[in-house]
mmCIF file of C-alpha atoms and ligand atoms in Angstrom:
data_model
loop_
_atom_site.group_PDB
_atom_site.id
_atom_site.type_symbol
_atom_site.label_atom_id
_atom_site.label_comp_id
_atom_site.label_asym_id
_atom_site.label_seq_id
_atom_site.Cartn_x
_atom_site.Cartn_y
_atom_site.Cartn_z
ATOM 1 C CA MET A 48 14.028 -19.209 21.952
ATOM 2 C CA THR A 49 11.060 -16.921 22.580
ATOM 3 C CA ARG A 50 9.051 -15.835 19.601
ATOM 4 C CA ASN A 51 8.393 -12.246 18.703
ATOM 5 C CA PRO A 52 4.999 -12.324 16.954
ATOM 6 C CA SER A 53 5.800 -9.225 14.913
ATOM 7 C CA THR A 54 8.552 -11.092 13.043
ATOM 8 C CA ASP A 55 8.276 -14.790 13.987
ATOM 9 C CA LEU A 56 4.585 -15.628 13.858
ATOM 10 C CA TYR A 57 5.117 -17.826 10.803
ATOM 11 C CA ARG A 58 8.560 -19.182 11.657
ATOM 12 C CA ASN A 59 8.582 -22.769 10.364
ATOM 13 C CA PRO A 60 11.774 -24.845 10.008
ATOM 14 C CA GLU A 61 9.780 -27.533 8.172
ATOM 15 C CA LEU A 62 9.570 -25.430 5.006
ATOM 16 C CA GLN A 63 12.777 -26.770 3.525
ATOM 17 C CA PHE A 64 13.134 -28.667 0.231
ATOM 18 C CA ARG A 65 13.825 -32.370 0.594
ATOM 19 C CA GLY A 66 15.560 -33.796 -2.456
ATOM 20 C CA GLU A 67 15.939 -31.864 -5.674
ATOM 21 C CA ILE A 68 15.829 -28.056 -5.584
ATOM 22 C CA PRO A 69 13.166 -26.908 -8.058
ATOM 23 C CA SER A 70 13.110 -24.192 -10.736
ATOM 24 C CA GLY A 71 10.125 -22.295 -12.016
ATOM 25 C CA ARG A 72 8.453 -18.934 -12.135
ATOM 26 C CA ILE A 73 5.547 -17.187 -10.454
ATOM 27 C CA GLY A 74 4.006 -13.802 -11.175
ATOM 28 C CA TRP A 75 1.568 -11.524 -9.376
ATOM 29 C CA ARG A 76 0.014 -8.181 -10.254
ATOM 30 C CA SER A 77 -0.657 -6.174 -7.113
ATOM 31 C CA PRO A 78 -2.207 -2.726 -6.670
ATOM 32 C CA SER A 79 -1.239 0.343 -4.717
ATOM 33 C CA ASN A 80 -3.611 1.734 -2.100
ATOM 34 C CA ILE A 81 -4.552 5.126 -0.733
ATOM 35 C CA ALA A 82 -5.031 5.509 3.016
ATOM 36 C CA LEU A 83 -8.133 7.310 4.277
ATOM 37 C CA VAL A 84 -7.026 7.074 7.915
ATOM 38 C CA LYS A 85 -3.247 7.206 7.839
ATOM 39 C CA TYR A 86 -0.496 4.993 9.179
ATOM 40 C CA TRP A 87 2.029 7.554 10.389
ATOM 41 C CA GLY A 88 4.235 6.464 13.255
ATOM 42 C CA LYS A 89 5.351 2.920 14.044
ATOM 43 C CA LYS A 90 6.833 0.724 16.760
ATOM 44 C CA PRO A 91 9.206 -2.226 16.358
ATOM 45 C CA VAL A 92 8.993 -4.307 14.255
ATOM 46 C CA GLN A 93 6.874 -2.672 11.575
ATOM 47 C CA LEU A 94 3.826 -2.314 13.822
ATOM 48 C CA PRO A 95 1.537 0.683 13.466
ATOM 49 C CA GLN A 96 0.920 3.172 16.266
ATOM 50 C CA ASN A 97 -2.726 3.391 15.187
ATOM 51 C CA PRO A 98 -5.001 1.445 12.876
ATOM 52 C CA SER A 99 -5.330 2.690 9.297
ATOM 53 C CA VAL A 100 -7.809 2.027 6.518
ATOM 54 C CA SER A 101 -7.440 2.369 2.753
ATOM 55 C CA PHE A 102 -9.012 1.999 -0.652
ATOM 56 C CA THR A 103 -7.178 -0.563 -2.749
ATOM 57 C CA LEU A 104 -6.710 0.937 -6.209
ATOM 58 C CA LYS A 105 -7.569 -0.704 -9.504
ATOM 59 C CA ASN A 106 -5.332 0.784 -12.180
ATOM 60 C CA SER A 107 -2.085 1.554 -10.357
ATOM 61 C CA ASN A 108 -0.282 -1.780 -10.194
ATOM 62 C CA THR A 109 3.084 -3.449 -9.956
ATOM 63 C CA GLU A 110 3.595 -6.597 -12.036
ATOM 64 C CA THR A 111 6.323 -8.842 -10.718
ATOM 65 C CA VAL A 112 7.516 -12.132 -12.127
ATOM 66 C CA LEU A 113 10.009 -14.124 -10.103
ATOM 67 C CA GLU A 114 12.093 -16.920 -11.607
ATOM 68 C CA TYR A 115 13.678 -19.270 -9.117
ATOM 69 C CA MET A 116 16.389 -21.863 -9.524
ATOM 70 C CA PRO A 117 18.880 -23.724 -7.317
ATOM 71 C CA ALA A 118 21.392 -21.365 -5.693
ATOM 72 C CA ASP A 119 25.095 -21.976 -6.220
ATOM 73 C CA GLU A 120 27.545 -22.536 -3.365
ATOM 74 C CA ARG A 121 27.357 -18.820 -2.409
ATOM 75 C CA GLY A 122 23.761 -19.320 -1.292
ATOM 76 C CA MET A 123 20.648 -17.221 -1.848
ATOM 77 C CA ASP A 124 20.985 -14.508 -4.459
ATOM 78 C CA VAL A 125 18.747 -11.946 -6.124
ATOM 79 C CA VAL A 126 19.001 -10.302 -9.535
ATOM 80 C CA PHE A 127 16.428 -7.531 -10.023
ATOM 81 C CA TYR A 128 15.257 -5.991 -13.284
ATOM 82 C CA PHE A 129 12.979 -2.985 -13.036
ATOM 83 C CA ASP A 130 11.339 -1.873 -16.299
ATOM 84 C CA GLY A 131 13.689 -4.217 -18.146
ATOM 85 C CA GLU A 132 16.856 -2.747 -16.620
ATOM 86 C CA ARG A 133 19.033 -4.165 -13.886
ATOM 87 C CA ASN A 134 18.368 -2.172 -10.702
ATOM 88 C CA GLU A 135 20.991 -2.498 -7.978
ATOM 89 C CA GLN A 136 19.076 -0.524 -5.409
ATOM 90 C CA PHE A 137 16.038 -2.831 -5.630
ATOM 91 C CA GLU A 138 18.370 -5.816 -5.783
ATOM 92 C CA LYS A 139 20.007 -4.915 -2.482
ATOM 93 C CA LYS A 140 16.709 -4.075 -0.806
ATOM 94 C CA THR A 141 15.102 -7.338 -1.940
ATOM 95 C CA LYS A 142 18.096 -9.422 -0.939
ATOM 96 C CA ASN A 143 18.031 -7.902 2.563
ATOM 97 C CA PHE A 144 14.294 -8.485 2.743
ATOM 98 C CA PHE A 145 14.635 -12.131 1.671
ATOM 99 C CA ASP A 146 17.526 -12.628 4.133
ATOM 100 C CA SER A 147 15.294 -11.363 6.923
ATOM 101 C CA LEU A 148 12.672 -13.960 5.958
ATOM 102 C CA LYS A 149 14.885 -17.046 6.206
ATOM 103 C CA ASP A 150 13.220 -18.330 9.382
ATOM 104 C CA THR A 151 9.769 -17.886 7.852
ATOM 105 C CA PHE A 152 10.612 -19.380 4.451
ATOM 106 C CA PRO A 153 13.751 -21.523 5.067
ATOM 107 C CA PHE A 154 13.578 -22.738 1.440
ATOM 108 C CA ILE A 155 14.598 -19.256 0.284
ATOM 109 C CA GLY A 156 18.191 -19.990 1.341
ATOM 110 C CA ARG A 157 18.525 -22.708 -1.323
ATOM 111 C CA LEU A 158 17.374 -20.574 -4.254
ATOM 112 C CA LYS A 159 18.554 -17.935 -6.639
ATOM 113 C CA PHE A 160 15.962 -15.428 -7.821
ATOM 114 C CA VAL A 161 15.716 -13.393 -11.003
ATOM 115 C CA ILE A 162 12.976 -10.816 -10.606
ATOM 116 C CA HIS A 163 11.344 -8.750 -13.358
ATOM 117 C CA SER A 164 9.122 -5.977 -12.096
ATOM 118 C CA LYS A 165 7.347 -2.993 -13.603
ATOM 119 C CA ASN A 166 4.827 -0.405 -12.484
ATOM 120 C CA ASN A 167 2.070 0.761 -14.793
ATOM 121 C CA PHE A 168 2.123 4.229 -13.214
ATOM 122 C CA PRO A 169 4.877 6.821 -13.583
ATOM 123 C CA HIS A 170 7.802 6.745 -11.128
ATOM 124 C CA SER A 171 7.260 10.306 -10.124
ATOM 125 C CA ALA A 172 3.532 9.926 -9.548
ATOM 126 C CA GLY A 173 3.979 9.821 -5.808
ATOM 127 C CA ILE A 174 1.846 6.703 -5.731
ATOM 128 C CA ALA A 175 3.062 4.324 -3.095
ATOM 129 C CA SER A 176 5.035 1.915 -5.279
ATOM 130 C CA SER A 177 6.409 0.184 -2.189
ATOM 131 C CA ALA A 178 2.852 -0.910 -1.342
ATOM 132 C CA SER A 179 2.232 -2.533 -4.717
ATOM 133 C CA GLY A 180 5.803 -3.815 -5.096
ATOM 134 C CA MET A 181 6.145 -5.355 -1.637
ATOM 135 C CA SER A 182 2.681 -6.914 -1.706
ATOM 136 C CA ALA A 183 3.456 -8.530 -5.091
ATOM 137 C CA LEU A 184 6.675 -10.032 -3.695
ATOM 138 C CA ALA A 185 4.929 -11.276 -0.551
ATOM 139 C CA LEU A 186 2.199 -12.964 -2.600
ATOM 140 C CA ILE A 187 4.825 -14.622 -4.790
ATOM 141 C CA LEU A 188 6.699 -16.045 -1.772
ATOM 142 C CA CYS A 189 3.474 -17.417 -0.286
ATOM 143 C CA ASP A 190 2.561 -18.906 -3.663
ATOM 144 C CA LEU A 191 5.954 -20.566 -3.857
ATOM 145 C CA GLU A 192 5.405 -22.026 -0.377
ATOM 146 C CA ARG A 193 1.919 -23.239 -1.318
ATOM 147 C CA ASN A 194 3.192 -24.913 -4.490
ATOM 148 C CA TYR A 195 5.886 -26.985 -2.798
ATOM 149 C CA PHE A 196 4.658 -27.641 0.716
ATOM 150 C CA ASN A 197 0.910 -27.970 0.255
ATOM 151 C CA THR A 198 0.401 -25.326 2.930
ATOM 152 C CA LEU A 199 -1.710 -22.125 2.714
ATOM 153 C CA THR A 200 -4.336 -24.000 0.698
ATOM 154 C CA ASP A 201 -7.040 -22.050 2.494
ATOM 155 C CA ASP A 202 -7.352 -18.647 0.784
ATOM 156 C CA ASP A 203 -7.936 -16.780 4.037
ATOM 157 C CA GLU A 204 -4.712 -18.177 5.437
ATOM 158 C CA PHE A 205 -2.851 -17.539 2.210
ATOM 159 C CA PHE A 206 -3.762 -13.851 2.076
ATOM 160 C CA ARG A 207 -3.272 -13.320 5.812
ATOM 161 C CA LYS A 208 0.267 -14.634 5.613
ATOM 162 C CA ALA A 209 0.938 -12.604 2.432
ATOM 163 C CA SER A 210 -0.286 -9.496 4.235
ATOM 164 C CA TYR A 211 1.964 -10.248 7.226
ATOM 165 C CA ILE A 212 4.998 -10.669 4.941
ATOM 166 C CA ALA A 213 4.124 -7.536 2.933
ATOM 167 C CA ARG A 214 3.952 -5.584 6.223
ATOM 168 C CA LEU A 215 7.527 -6.555 7.006
ATOM 169 C CA GLY A 216 8.573 -5.154 3.601
ATOM 170 C CA SER A 217 6.608 -1.907 3.935
ATOM 171 C CA GLY A 218 3.810 -1.220 6.416
ATOM 172 C CA SER A 219 1.238 0.162 4.011
ATOM 173 C CA ALA A 220 1.857 -2.784 1.634
ATOM 174 C CA CYS A 221 -0.024 -5.156 3.951
ATOM 175 C CA ARG A 222 -3.298 -3.419 3.034
ATOM 176 C CA SER A 223 -2.777 -3.964 -0.738
ATOM 177 C CA VAL A 224 -3.249 -7.713 -0.386
ATOM 178 C CA TYR A 225 -7.035 -7.252 -0.158
ATOM 179 C CA GLY A 226 -9.328 -5.592 -2.666
ATOM 180 C CA GLY A 227 -11.918 -2.966 -1.780
ATOM 181 C CA ILE A 228 -11.391 -1.528 1.665
ATOM 182 C CA SER A 229 -8.584 -2.783 3.813
ATOM 183 C CA LEU A 230 -7.848 -2.127 7.482
ATOM 184 C CA TRP A 231 -4.548 -2.652 9.286
ATOM 185 C CA GLY A 232 -4.240 -2.477 13.051
ATOM 186 C CA ASP A 233 -5.929 -3.683 16.210
ATOM 187 C CA THR A 234 -9.322 -2.003 16.306
ATOM 188 C CA GLU A 235 -11.663 -2.116 19.257
ATOM 189 C CA GLY A 236 -14.994 -3.674 18.350
ATOM 190 C CA LEU A 237 -13.696 -5.239 15.114
ATOM 191 C CA PRO A 238 -12.769 -8.888 15.706
ATOM 192 C CA GLY A 239 -10.137 -10.238 13.307
ATOM 193 C CA THR A 240 -8.202 -6.965 13.090
ATOM 194 C CA SER A 241 -4.535 -7.058 14.037
ATOM 195 C CA ASP A 242 -1.344 -5.017 14.059
ATOM 196 C CA LEU A 243 0.333 -7.957 12.324
ATOM 197 C CA TYR A 244 -1.648 -8.032 9.060
ATOM 198 C CA ALA A 245 -4.501 -6.291 7.295
ATOM 199 C CA PHE A 246 -8.147 -7.254 7.260
ATOM 200 C CA PRO A 247 -10.725 -6.811 4.452
ATOM 201 C CA VAL A 248 -13.743 -4.786 5.598
ATOM 202 C CA GLN A 249 -16.241 -5.157 2.753
ATOM 203 C CA GLN A 250 -19.219 -6.214 4.855
ATOM 204 C CA ASP A 251 -21.040 -3.322 6.409
ATOM 205 C CA ILE A 252 -19.804 -0.893 3.779
ATOM 206 C CA HIS A 253 -22.353 1.028 1.726
ATOM 207 C CA PRO A 254 -22.032 -0.044 -1.954
ATOM 208 C CA ASP A 255 -21.293 3.538 -3.091
ATOM 209 C CA PHE A 256 -17.922 3.267 -1.352
ATOM 210 C CA LEU A 257 -17.042 0.021 -3.147
ATOM 211 C CA THR A 258 -17.031 1.818 -6.505
ATOM 212 C CA TYR A 259 -15.520 5.080 -5.249
ATOM 213 C CA ARG A 260 -13.145 6.962 -7.542
ATOM 214 C CA ASP A 261 -9.682 8.331 -6.893
ATOM 215 C CA THR A 262 -8.281 10.730 -9.476
ATOM 216 C CA ILE A 263 -4.658 11.427 -8.646
ATOM 217 C CA LEU A 264 -3.607 14.942 -9.605
ATOM 218 C CA LEU A 265 0.117 15.108 -10.336
ATOM 219 C CA ILE A 266 1.568 18.309 -9.005
ATOM 220 C CA ASP A 267 5.268 17.764 -8.744
ATOM 221 C CA ALA A 268 7.547 15.273 -10.442
ATOM 222 C CA GLY A 269 10.567 15.725 -8.138
ATOM 223 C CA GLN A 270 11.866 13.157 -5.683
ATOM 224 C CA LYS A 271 10.530 13.855 -2.203
ATOM 225 C CA LYS A 272 13.115 15.228 0.178
ATOM 226 C CA VAL A 273 12.143 13.247 3.271
ATOM 227 C CA SER A 274 11.335 9.546 2.937
ATOM 228 C CA SER A 275 8.371 7.948 4.704
ATOM 229 C CA ARG A 276 10.829 5.900 6.732
ATOM 230 C CA VAL A 277 12.353 9.059 8.174
ATOM 231 C CA GLY A 278 8.884 10.598 8.544
ATOM 232 C CA HIS A 279 7.718 7.663 10.666
ATOM 233 C CA SER A 280 10.825 7.876 12.851
ATOM 234 C CA LEU A 281 10.284 11.603 13.482
ATOM 235 C CA MET A 282 6.998 10.650 15.126
ATOM 236 C CA ASP A 283 8.940 8.836 17.893
ATOM 237 C CA LYS A 284 9.777 12.075 19.693
ATOM 238 C CA HIS A 285 7.002 14.208 18.273
ATOM 239 C CA PRO A 286 5.344 16.374 20.951
ATOM 240 C CA PHE A 287 1.863 15.801 19.455
ATOM 241 C CA ALA A 288 2.252 12.082 18.679
ATOM 242 C CA LYS A 289 0.008 10.740 21.462
ATOM 243 C CA GLN A 290 -2.856 13.037 20.539
ATOM 244 C CA LYS A 291 -2.400 12.221 16.855
ATOM 245 C CA TYR A 292 -2.687 8.458 17.472
ATOM 246 C CA LYS A 293 -5.737 9.021 19.638
ATOM 247 C CA LEU A 294 -7.361 11.197 16.985
ATOM 248 C CA ALA A 295 -6.636 8.591 14.278
ATOM 249 C CA ARG A 296 -8.403 5.901 16.352
ATOM 250 C CA LYS A 297 -11.411 8.114 16.766
ATOM 251 C CA ASN A 298 -11.376 9.102 13.081
ATOM 252 C CA LEU A 299 -11.289 5.452 12.076
ATOM 253 C CA LYS A 300 -14.395 4.658 14.080
ATOM 254 C CA VAL A 301 -16.313 7.667 12.777
ATOM 255 C CA LEU A 302 -15.210 6.957 9.200
ATOM 256 C CA LEU A 303 -16.228 3.282 9.219
ATOM 257 C CA ASP A 304 -19.590 4.224 10.643
ATOM 258 C CA ALA A 305 -20.047 6.887 7.928
ATOM 259 C CA MET A 306 -19.018 4.378 5.261
ATOM 260 C CA SER A 307 -21.572 1.860 6.477
ATOM 261 C CA ARG A 308 -24.345 4.472 6.314
ATOM 262 C CA GLY A 309 -23.284 5.987 2.979
ATOM 263 C CA ASP A 310 -22.697 9.322 4.717
ATOM 264 C CA PHE A 311 -20.600 11.340 2.245
ATOM 265 C CA GLN A 312 -20.398 14.471 4.402
ATOM 266 C CA THR A 313 -18.703 12.689 7.282
ATOM 267 C CA PHE A 314 -16.467 10.799 4.842
ATOM 268 C CA ILE A 315 -15.341 14.156 3.393
ATOM 269 C CA ARG A 316 -14.649 15.649 6.803
ATOM 270 C CA ILE A 317 -12.617 12.704 8.068
ATOM 271 C CA THR A 318 -10.569 12.060 4.918
ATOM 272 C CA GLU A 319 -9.506 15.706 4.712
ATOM 273 C CA LEU A 320 -8.855 15.953 8.451
ATOM 274 C CA GLU A 321 -6.660 12.838 8.282
ATOM 275 C CA ALA A 322 -4.641 14.127 5.315
ATOM 276 C CA LEU A 323 -4.046 17.512 6.907
ATOM 277 C CA SER A 324 -3.262 16.063 10.355
ATOM 278 C CA MET A 325 -0.571 13.840 8.846
ATOM 279 C CA HIS A 326 0.990 16.812 7.048
ATOM 280 C CA ALA A 327 0.652 18.869 10.231
ATOM 281 C CA MET A 328 2.859 16.269 11.937
ATOM 282 C CA MET A 329 5.521 16.789 9.265
ATOM 283 C CA MET A 330 5.292 20.546 9.674
ATOM 284 C CA THR A 331 5.750 20.338 13.446
ATOM 285 C CA SER A 332 8.375 17.609 13.855
ATOM 286 C CA ASN A 333 11.995 18.248 14.786
ATOM 287 C CA PRO A 334 13.320 18.931 12.212
ATOM 288 C CA TYR A 335 10.140 20.227 10.544
ATOM 289 C CA TYR A 336 9.537 19.828 6.827
ATOM 290 C CA LEU A 337 6.919 20.438 4.223
ATOM 291 C CA LEU A 338 5.875 18.092 1.424
ATOM 292 C CA MET A 339 2.953 20.150 0.109
ATOM 293 C CA LYS A 340 3.677 22.556 -2.754
ATOM 294 C CA PRO A 341 1.935 25.850 -3.578
ATOM 295 C CA ASN A 342 -0.210 24.034 -6.138
ATOM 296 C CA THR A 343 -1.258 21.480 -3.529
ATOM 297 C CA LEU A 344 -2.836 24.368 -1.617
ATOM 298 C CA ASN A 345 -4.224 26.005 -4.767
ATOM 299 C CA ILE A 346 -6.041 22.799 -5.560
ATOM 300 C CA ILE A 347 -7.289 22.280 -2.008
ATOM 301 C CA GLU A 348 -8.801 25.749 -2.075
ATOM 302 C CA ARG A 349 -10.457 25.087 -5.420
ATOM 303 C CA VAL A 350 -11.901 21.859 -4.025
ATOM 304 C CA PHE A 351 -13.380 23.700 -1.022
ATOM 305 C CA ASN A 352 -14.985 26.318 -3.305
ATOM 306 C CA PHE A 353 -16.235 23.822 -5.852
ATOM 307 C CA ARG A 354 -17.795 21.606 -3.217
ATOM 308 C CA GLN A 355 -19.649 24.473 -1.653
ATOM 309 C CA LYS A 356 -20.913 25.939 -4.942
ATOM 310 C CA GLN A 357 -21.690 22.726 -6.806
ATOM 311 C CA ASN A 358 -22.859 20.637 -3.911
ATOM 312 C CA THR A 359 -20.710 17.727 -5.096
ATOM 313 C CA PRO A 360 -19.351 15.194 -2.550
ATOM 314 C CA VAL A 361 -15.708 15.370 -3.599
ATOM 315 C CA SER A 362 -12.927 15.372 -1.017
ATOM 316 C CA PHE A 363 -9.153 15.259 -1.158
ATOM 317 C CA THR A 364 -6.550 13.195 0.558
ATOM 318 C CA LEU A 365 -2.763 13.365 0.405
ATOM 319 C CA ASP A 366 -0.102 10.727 0.600
ATOM 320 C CA ALA A 367 3.345 11.604 1.949
ATOM 321 C CA GLY A 368 3.915 13.971 -0.979
ATOM 322 C CA PRO A 369 2.460 16.965 -2.817
ATOM 323 C CA ASN A 370 0.008 15.193 -5.142
ATOM 324 C CA VAL A 371 -3.702 15.448 -4.436
ATOM 325 C CA HIS A 372 -6.037 12.451 -4.556
ATOM 326 C CA LEU A 373 -9.603 13.493 -5.378
ATOM 327 C CA LEU A 374 -12.099 11.035 -3.885
ATOM 328 C CA TYR A 375 -15.724 10.945 -5.066
ATOM 329 C CA PRO A 376 -18.640 8.592 -5.785
ATOM 330 C CA ALA A 377 -18.710 7.064 -9.298
ATOM 331 C CA ALA A 378 -22.023 8.812 -10.046
ATOM 332 C CA TYR A 379 -20.203 12.189 -9.973
ATOM 333 C CA ARG A 380 -17.463 11.199 -12.398
ATOM 334 C CA ASN A 381 -18.469 13.554 -15.222
ATOM 335 C CA VAL A 382 -18.959 16.518 -12.931
ATOM 336 C CA VAL A 383 -15.583 16.027 -11.277
ATOM 337 C CA MET A 384 -13.800 15.406 -14.593
ATOM 338 C CA ASN A 385 -15.197 18.673 -15.933
ATOM 339 C CA PHE A 386 -14.020 20.430 -12.781
ATOM 340 C CA ILE A 387 -10.511 19.014 -13.277
ATOM 341 C CA GLU A 388 -10.388 19.906 -16.972
ATOM 342 C CA ASN A 389 -11.830 23.403 -16.505
ATOM 343 C CA GLU A 390 -10.221 24.512 -13.274
ATOM 344 C CA LEU A 391 -7.342 22.336 -12.145
ATOM 345 C CA MET A 392 -5.248 21.592 -15.234
ATOM 346 C CA PRO A 393 -3.069 24.753 -14.853
ATOM 347 C CA TYR A 394 -1.831 23.446 -11.499
ATOM 348 C CA LEU A 395 -0.780 20.018 -12.800
ATOM 349 C CA THR A 396 2.507 18.803 -14.283
ATOM 350 C CA ALA A 397 2.689 17.572 -17.876
ATOM 351 C CA GLY A 398 1.787 14.140 -16.490
ATOM 352 C CA GLY A 399 -1.722 15.455 -15.741
ATOM 353 C CA TYR A 400 -3.654 12.983 -13.655
ATOM 354 C CA ILE A 401 -4.196 9.274 -13.143
ATOM 355 C CA ASP A 402 -7.775 8.139 -13.218
ATOM 356 C CA ASP A 403 -8.213 5.382 -10.694
ATOM 357 C CA GLU A 404 -10.918 3.762 -8.581
ATOM 358 C CA VAL A 405 -11.456 1.111 -5.933
ATOM 359 C CA GLY A 406 -10.244 -2.252 -7.261
ATOM 360 C CA ASN A 407 -10.588 -5.930 -6.488
ATOM 361 C CA GLY A 408 -7.079 -6.621 -5.267
ATOM 362 C CA PRO A 409 -4.099 -8.618 -6.530
ATOM 363 C CA GLU A 410 -4.166 -11.304 -9.244
ATOM 364 C CA ARG A 411 -1.850 -14.083 -10.256
ATOM 365 C CA ILE A 412 -0.359 -13.349 -13.692
ATOM 366 C CA LYS A 413 -1.180 -15.871 -16.413
ATOM 367 C CA ASP A 414 -1.392 -15.685 -20.177
ATOM 368 C CA LYS A 415 -3.868 -17.580 -22.372
ATOM 369 C CA ASN A 416 -2.076 -20.903 -21.974
ATOM 370 C CA GLY A 417 -1.854 -20.561 -18.239
ATOM 371 C CA GLU A 418 1.823 -19.653 -18.609
ATOM 372 C CA ILE A 419 3.264 -16.382 -17.406
ATOM 373 C CA LYS A 420 5.402 -14.042 -19.424
ATOM 374 C CA VAL A 421 8.682 -12.773 -18.098
ATOM 375 C CA GLY A 422 9.925 -9.378 -19.102
ATOM 376 C CA GLY A 423 10.246 -5.717 -18.414
HETATM 377 C C1 DP6 B 771 1.935 8.122 4.123
HETATM 378 O O1 DP6 B 771 4.269 2.115 4.334
HETATM 379 O O2 DP6 B 771 5.767 3.652 3.032
HETATM 380 O O3 DP6 B 771 1.427 6.214 2.801
HETATM 381 O O4 DP6 B 771 6.446 0.967 6.684
HETATM 382 O O5 DP6 B 771 8.371 2.529 6.490
HETATM 383 O O6 DP6 B 771 7.607 1.234 4.478
HETATM 384 P P1 DP6 B 771 7.215 1.904 5.785
HETATM 385 O O7 DP6 B 771 6.289 3.127 5.432
HETATM 386 P P2 DP6 B 771 5.168 3.279 4.337
HETATM 387 O O8 DP6 B 771 4.410 4.546 4.960
HETATM 388 C C2 DP6 B 771 3.633 5.367 4.178
HETATM 389 C C3 DP6 B 771 2.463 5.816 4.943
HETATM 390 C C4 DP6 B 771 1.486 6.668 4.139
HETATM 391 C C5 DP6 B 771 0.126 6.569 4.806
HETATM 392 C C6 DP6 B 771 -0.531 5.232 4.684
HETATM 393 O O9 DP6 B 771 -0.425 4.595 3.618
HETATM 394 O O10 DP6 B 771 -1.221 4.836 5.651
#
């Protein structure tokens, strides 16, 4: 059978338990990320149309603990608790995901899983919970493999495989596996980059960008009307798609160069251009749709005015939703916080904002005795 590298790169029939089927538990805490150059448009299977780059966040995390035990005669099964409550939607999604991974992790087929997961950011925050959630699950599966098969003992290999698996769960999740700044997609002139998994780009980045801040302004608590999955698929026949992918490639190059030089002005220009170009795609697809809200625009205008008057290097980016991420160097924290408190609060929901910053990436969950706690 021929291999398709996008799904079969790690296919390995050897990863099957011999003898007794084990029980145990593994937990990982994994962060969300915010894209600076966006992944918007994909090709099969879960491959990006253009490379993207993101800040991994510090405070917006998913904590997932997975208990595993021998499956009964019905085979692999998943029970999923989210915030302490059984969640059938996540259960179905995870079971399908695990089923799709049976050639990569054949041992999965012999196990039953009870998963406890929680986010430390509000549901409605519009923070990509699939990125943190899927990366946590991918890390757990790789950890399980490492524990029983003595594979993935090299950390680079471990995280590369986790990123590959996370990508299959949700594209943007592959970038959450690395702390700091993470790049996903084949990039000319950057050896080691790939469409199959993300790549950490800390070297050559000016230190100011490794402590950058992201304050997430919550503008609307409603469920978004068009999912990212549908948004990606609308790019397939989008009349501007080719130009958009070309622009993203160029933006990525210019942005990385600006980030190596500590050039805030170029960083501002590219991050805002990327956010607005992605939303422009939504506004010009067939059917067209709009995820920004009036207060998204009110805030953007305030940011433009503030930046000009106060000479402060703050820029905005948007995810696939109405909330605004304010990006700025740590040295400007007080100035930007005052700006938010004095000028932006009237535009925010009761949830206010989430104060976040660039973080170090995922961690294995342990308590003082080296044991992990299970629970919602
Ligand atoms: C708008 O990663 O959620 O956050 O691969 O279908 O799960 P799937 O899509 P997803 O896409 C979201 C993309 C984005 C921009 C980005 O993070 O690059």
